Amino acid sequence: MNKIYRRIHQVSGNVISVFAKGVTYGELAVVSSRRGKSLAEVIRIENGLVHLQVFAGTIDISTHDKVKFTGKEMRIAFSDNLLGRIFNGSGAPLDHGPVLHDDLIEIKTPTVNPAKRFVPNKMIRTGIPMIDLFNTLVVSQKLPIFSVAGEPYNQLLARIAMQADADVIILGTMGLKHDDYLFFKHEIENGGAMTRSVFFVHTAADPMVECLMVPDISLAVAERFALAGKTVLVLLTDMTNFADAMKETAITMERVPSNRGYPGDLYSQLASRYEKAVDFEGAGSVTILAVTTMPGDDVTHPVPDNTGYITEGQLYLHGGRIDPFGSLSRLKQLVNKNTRQDHREVMDGLIRLFAGYRQTLEKQAMGFKLSSWDQKLLTFGDLFEKKLMALSVNLPLEQALDCGWEILAASFDRTEVGLRSDLIEAFWPNTGVSAGEEISNASSIRSASNSDNKSPLLRTSWNKPGCDVEVDAPERTTVAADE
Amino acid sequence: MVENTGLITGINGNMITVQFNGAVHQNEVGFAVLGEDRLKAEVIRVNGNDVQMQVFEETRGLAEDDIVEFSNRLLSVELGPGLLGQIYDGLQNPLPVLAESQGFFLKKGAYLKALDHERKWPFTPAISTGDRVNPGDCLGHVQEGIFDHKIMVPFDFDHGLRVETIVPAGSYTLTDRLAVAINAKGDAVNLTMSFEWPVKIPITCYKERLLPQEPMITGTRVIDTFFPVARGGTYCIPGPFGAGKTVVQQITSRYAQVDVVIVAACGERAGEVVETMREFPKLKDPKTGKSLMERTVIICNTSSMPVAAREASVYTAVTIAEYYRQMGLDVLLLADSTSRWAQAMREMSGLLEEIPGEEAFPAYLESRIARFYERAGLVLLNDGETGSVTIGGTVSPAGGNFEEPVTQSSLKVVGAFHGLSRERSDARRFPSIHPLESWSKYKSIIDSEHLGITRDILLRGDEIRQMMTVVGEEGVTPMDFVIYLKSELLDSVYLQQNSFDPVDAFCSAERQSYVFTVLVDILKNPFDFSDRDAAREFFNSLRQKLIDWNYSEWKSVAFDSLENNIRAMMNLQGKVSERPK
Ligand SMILES: Nc1ncnc2c1ncn2[C@@H]1O[C@H](COP(=O)(O)OP(=O)(O)OP(=O)(O)O)[C@@H](O)[C@H]1O
Ligand SMILES: [Mg+2]
């Protein structure tokens, strides 16, 4: 029996309050106003007064509008029929396809028992050296892309989605620009992946609260596909909008803010979504890639900060490149021991030297005399940025590693790189040239390839090798200059 | 039969308001009845005829006028043989057993016995009829894995109980009556192998607390040498996200030279604790040759598990730690992260609409943190043995800024501070414990004169490095430049340590002292280089050798030959004291 009430006692922000009996916490109601119907969720009960968060917002809601409690929590129809479909943040079709009714599942699903998880061990290859080599993506990882407006984060997300081979792709958008939505649709359709994708779309034009459901719907559906044995990749963009929507409600409910207006449970709220990433024993997996834009490019802002504490690393996209310092894959050590024996050392060694390069750049900027070591670092850093860091580079891991050795050999002597001797023995490219020649050779690359480092996400370069160092011929004497 | 019940009048997040009639205790446990399920909750505020309770589960589905049954007991854990090797949630539910019965997901309202009540343990009594026993006294022994598990008189029983009967040696379950004793009033009390203890009340059944002085070896050089932790001491590890807090703790949980390790994964990622859960049974404890899991208890209330249970989890963990301490064992409790625990308090405080303190943390944050760390300590037990609980907690400061309430409150009460730095972790200088900002009040395994020399070099090296960013390399004297190179050398070959290398991950106290002596000799050497490049080149090759040395097995052939190499290099530069016999 559904209870209907026709007197709204309070309207504040996106929240309405109704005196009602027998209502359960978390249940949904349908609010009918002259603008149409909207779902609303019970977010607080106190002495008979029930507070509901209205997904479509409260504009034009009348004190005498109808509130009908459904006795049910938010649910969505789950079946393979979801594939290829596009829905809004409340699960209503946006693609003129049929409304789905069967096999309703709740979208707030319980936590996976940690004892039922197992240690992730499958690498996801993306062809992007900054990911594969330095920040390896792993099945069941939760990894955000930290970025700022204007950076090509959605492009990066789409590129990873298309290159990683997942059975099912689920896109959940929150406050996405309509053009970006069309971009995703276009990319996924062009890549022939629409038939294995489901979209839950909330755009910047939609009511703020409606985006609150997007992560839950996307992840509930993902979890079901995973339980059915599928490898699922969930793309969420932009989680900062999700956090802002929570902040709005928290402020309306007069909850004490903890940090810059965000509620004290921001961490727990974000974590309960990100922790849905899982590799089920004997079934499929959920991997989450999410965009978190950083207001004011400030990584200490509560949203990126809390996210960083939850996720298993982050990709820091900045200046059109994945920054080697801000970025980190926490799970990389679970897989990079089984890739190639030099993977870890090369990864750490290159980054250490790159840190030195950054210091040298500072020195240079201050106008100091540079030592010969600084010169070497400059050569190195420059090669590193062009051959490995540029997003246009598309190389399988093994070639990226070879490329790393080539860059080292082009910049330094064996004893200078701080790597283990046995690996140097095994992988150092055989060079017959003196250090001086190497440097001049390398610096010629620097000047030669200066022209092509602009648009980092050049569409055309996705499928062809981006590293013009001739990496597949390890016996070559030194790094080759441009063709 | 449940006598005392109440009715729900309000629900807000995981807090419910309940109207009651009978007597209700602060911190008493109650159960909200939701259909077939009973959701555990704890009274956190009493106000007239209402109590506010934090529910240890998701509250969705509860409604006004739903019944709450009060239990008249505080939140407790069960203590007895069989705790070791277990994986519990914050309320001491065994997660693997839950998984067996419920599959992939954690259903709400499912509570299981913490210990196996069917299992029989071979018991040897240690008392006889007529003996007088006090709380904490040993009734007898059970072999639990590698430990002699003392079966004790519950810590809150009367003093001077007279033993009436005691069972003969044999196999008994946890609930079998082992002994009957008579108290001063003449009442008989039953003694069993296990009993319950309220988690928020420290166990104080000992003679006195002693000053922690003995080092607890972790095998991490920068800790044992520079910022040591004493057995029975406390330390905190604050650091921004990704700086390496969890990895440092994981490594410590493996190699720390203690008897029992309690890992409390408090509000952090499930994946991390799964690593421990899956790896430990396979790893051998070098000391005992048994699997590491046999000395470990995992308390795991990860970030997506209910937040109130997260608050409880650290108390559950420390209570189990104190229990094993009572047997004369050295216990290490590692809590990751105390900030999540503090946030759980903040969430509840917010729902209670208490007046917020800094960053909306409750005013009592500092005293709660202090009381938690105070549960660590080295104690002289009533039987003359000593036992210890060492507590190490990570802190996850908002924005990586240590000037925040949880870090600051922790710093006031701990004995050592291992501050992780973003700068170091970005440069992959792991473990990223900052050598100049961290401190410890405990005694190092290295004598203070040598430590002084190295500290000076680190300090000077840092000053020179900063100077060079202003005046350039040419702007500092050649001598200063060499000091800078020395500090970098010390950093790369001693402070830094590869946690993922089977050899380098653990450096014994003996090896640390040995290597340190060699290093001090190198650092004391004045050196005289023709120019900066020559200096750099020399230090680069020396670093290479020392890194290889770190990777070589202690006292192996490779170790010896690398050492000779290093000494030879040094002899060309000056001299190093003779190699000790
Ligand atoms: N000792 C180490 N050696 C090598 N790599 C390390 C070490 N410590 C940390 N790392 C790297 O840093 C990553 C993050 O470390 P860790 O998970 O311990 O950070 P954290 O401080 O616990 O972060 P959070 O607060 O987000 O939990 C690891 O996944 C690993 O890649
Ligand atoms: Mg951590």
Short mmCIF file of C-alpha atoms in Angstrom, two decimals, chain A residues 23-26 44-48 73 108 110-119 146 223 227 256-259 264-265 267-268 271-272 275 280-281 300 305 308-312 314 324-325 327-328 330 333-334 344-345 351-352 363 366 368-369 371-373 415-416 418-421, chain B residues 9-13 59-64 95-96 98-99 103-106 239-242 245 267-270 274-275 277-278 300 303-305 307 310 340 343 346-347 353 356 359-360 396-399 426-428 468-474 500-501 533 536 540 543-544 548 551:
data_model
loop_
_atom_site.label_atom_id
_atom_site.label_comp_id
_atom_site.label_asym_id
_atom_site.label_seq_id
_atom_site.Cartn_x
_atom_site.Cartn_y
_atom_site.Cartn_z
CA VAL A 23 8.15 5.80 6.11
CA THR A 24 11.44 3.92 5.95
CA TYR A 25 14.84 5.52 5.79
CA GLY A 26 16.20 5.60 2.25
CA ARG A 44 16.20 12.06 7.39
CA ILE A 45 13.33 11.24 9.71
CA GLU A 46 12.72 13.17 12.91
CA ASN A 47 9.63 12.91 15.05
CA GLY A 48 7.27 12.31 12.18
CA GLU A 73 14.56 2.04 -2.55
CA LYS A 108 22.80 0.60 -3.04
CA PRO A 110 26.25 -4.15 0.23
CA THR A 111 30.01 -4.16 0.64
CA VAL A 112 32.04 -7.06 -0.68
CA ASN A 113 33.48 -9.15 2.14
CA PRO A 114 37.23 -8.46 2.12
CA ALA A 115 37.79 -12.16 2.73
CA LYS A 116 36.21 -12.78 -0.66
CA ARG A 117 38.53 -10.47 -2.52
CA PHE A 118 41.76 -11.56 -3.93
CA VAL A 119 44.92 -9.76 -4.76
CA PHE A 146 43.25 14.51 -11.43
CA GLU A 223 28.74 -5.18 -10.25
CA LEU A 227 29.15 -11.23 -11.10
CA VAL A 256 28.27 21.02 10.15
CA PRO A 257 30.74 21.34 7.31
CA SER A 258 34.23 19.97 7.88
CA ASN A 259 36.31 21.55 5.21
CA GLY A 264 32.34 15.46 7.27
CA ASP A 265 31.43 12.19 5.62
CA TYR A 267 35.54 10.52 2.63
CA SER A 268 33.11 7.74 3.53
CA ALA A 271 34.96 5.55 -0.52
CA SER A 272 31.75 3.57 -0.57
CA GLU A 275 35.42 0.51 -3.11
CA PHE A 280 35.50 -11.43 -7.90
CA GLU A 281 36.94 -14.85 -7.33
CA THR A 300 44.75 19.76 -1.40
CA ASP A 305 42.47 15.17 -1.36
CA GLY A 308 43.62 10.45 -3.24
CA TYR A 309 43.26 8.85 0.16
CA ILE A 310 40.70 6.39 -1.23
CA THR A 311 41.85 5.41 -4.66
CA GLU A 312 44.75 3.23 -5.61
CA GLN A 314 45.96 8.76 -9.47
CA PRO A 324 55.38 11.56 -13.43
CA PHE A 325 55.37 13.04 -9.93
CA SER A 327 50.84 10.32 -10.71
CA LEU A 328 50.97 6.96 -9.05
CA ARG A 330 49.50 1.80 -6.08
CA GLN A 333 53.97 -3.60 -7.86
CA LEU A 334 51.43 -6.41 -7.99
CA ARG A 344 60.65 -1.86 -11.63
CA GLU A 345 64.20 -0.65 -11.64
CA ILE A 351 61.78 8.88 -12.25
CA ARG A 352 64.67 9.57 -9.88
CA LYS A 363 68.79 26.03 -11.61
CA MET A 366 67.78 30.96 -11.92
CA PHE A 368 73.19 29.31 -12.60
CA LYS A 369 76.16 27.77 -14.19
CA SER A 371 77.61 21.39 -14.24
CA SER A 372 78.32 18.66 -16.71
CA TRP A 373 75.95 16.50 -14.66
CA THR A 415 77.71 4.12 -13.42
CA GLU A 416 75.72 7.29 -13.21
CA GLY A 418 72.06 4.31 -9.92
CA LEU A 419 70.60 1.07 -11.21
CA ARG A 420 71.62 -2.42 -10.16
CA SER A 421 74.68 -3.66 -11.93
CA THR B 9 11.67 8.32 16.65
CA GLY B 10 14.33 9.65 14.34
CA ILE B 11 16.84 8.43 11.75
CA ASN B 12 19.66 10.48 10.35
CA GLY B 13 22.45 8.66 8.59
CA THR B 59 20.22 2.24 8.49
CA ARG B 60 18.28 2.20 5.23
CA GLY B 61 15.08 0.30 5.72
CA LEU B 62 14.55 1.28 9.34
CA ALA B 63 11.38 3.23 10.07
CA GLU B 64 9.86 5.28 12.83
CA LEU B 95 35.10 -12.42 7.97
CA PRO B 96 36.14 -15.74 6.41
CA LEU B 98 30.88 -14.88 7.17
CA ALA B 99 32.09 -15.43 3.63
CA GLY B 103 29.16 -15.40 -0.20
CA PHE B 104 30.58 -12.28 -1.73
CA PHE B 105 28.69 -9.65 0.22
CA LEU B 106 28.44 -8.55 3.82
CA GLY B 239 51.86 11.63 5.59
CA PRO B 240 49.91 12.83 2.59
CA PHE B 241 48.16 10.26 0.44
CA GLY B 242 50.47 7.99 -1.44
CA LYS B 245 52.24 4.98 5.22
CA GLY B 267 38.64 2.85 7.20
CA GLU B 268 41.20 2.28 4.48
CA ARG B 269 41.17 0.26 1.28
CA ALA B 270 39.98 -3.31 1.33
CA VAL B 274 43.58 -8.42 1.33
CA GLU B 275 47.25 -8.35 0.43
CA MET B 277 45.45 -11.60 4.37
CA ARG B 278 46.61 -13.54 1.33
CA CYS B 300 39.55 -5.01 9.14
CA SER B 303 36.32 2.39 4.15
CA SER B 304 33.07 1.14 2.70
CA MET B 305 32.12 -0.76 5.83
CA VAL B 307 31.47 4.01 9.90
CA ARG B 310 35.14 1.68 12.14
CA ARG B 340 39.62 7.51 9.61
CA GLN B 343 36.62 11.05 11.07
CA ARG B 346 33.54 13.55 13.57
CA GLU B 347 30.69 12.07 11.57
CA GLU B 353 24.97 18.43 16.37
CA PRO B 356 32.41 21.52 16.33
CA GLU B 359 38.00 21.24 11.07
CA ALA B 360 34.68 20.16 12.61
CA SER B 396 46.14 10.96 6.98
CA PRO B 397 46.10 14.73 7.33
CA ALA B 398 43.77 16.69 5.09
CA GLY B 399 45.76 18.22 2.30
CA ASP B 426 57.59 12.00 -5.36
CA ALA B 427 61.31 11.52 -5.80
CA ARG B 428 60.76 7.81 -4.96
CA MET B 468 72.83 25.69 -4.18
CA THR B 469 69.34 26.36 -5.44
CA VAL B 470 70.01 30.02 -4.73
CA VAL B 471 73.68 30.46 -5.56
CA GLY B 472 74.27 27.50 -7.82
CA GLU B 473 76.74 24.67 -7.47
CA GLU B 474 79.63 27.00 -8.12
CA PHE B 500 60.09 -4.96 -2.28
CA ASP B 501 63.49 -6.61 -2.41
CA ASP B 533 82.91 16.26 -11.43
CA ARG B 536 80.47 13.33 -8.13
CA ASN B 540 78.27 7.77 -7.86
CA ARG B 543 76.80 4.59 -4.16
CA GLN B 544 76.49 1.92 -6.79
CA ASP B 548 74.63 -3.62 -4.43
CA TYR B 551 71.04 -6.18 -1.95
#
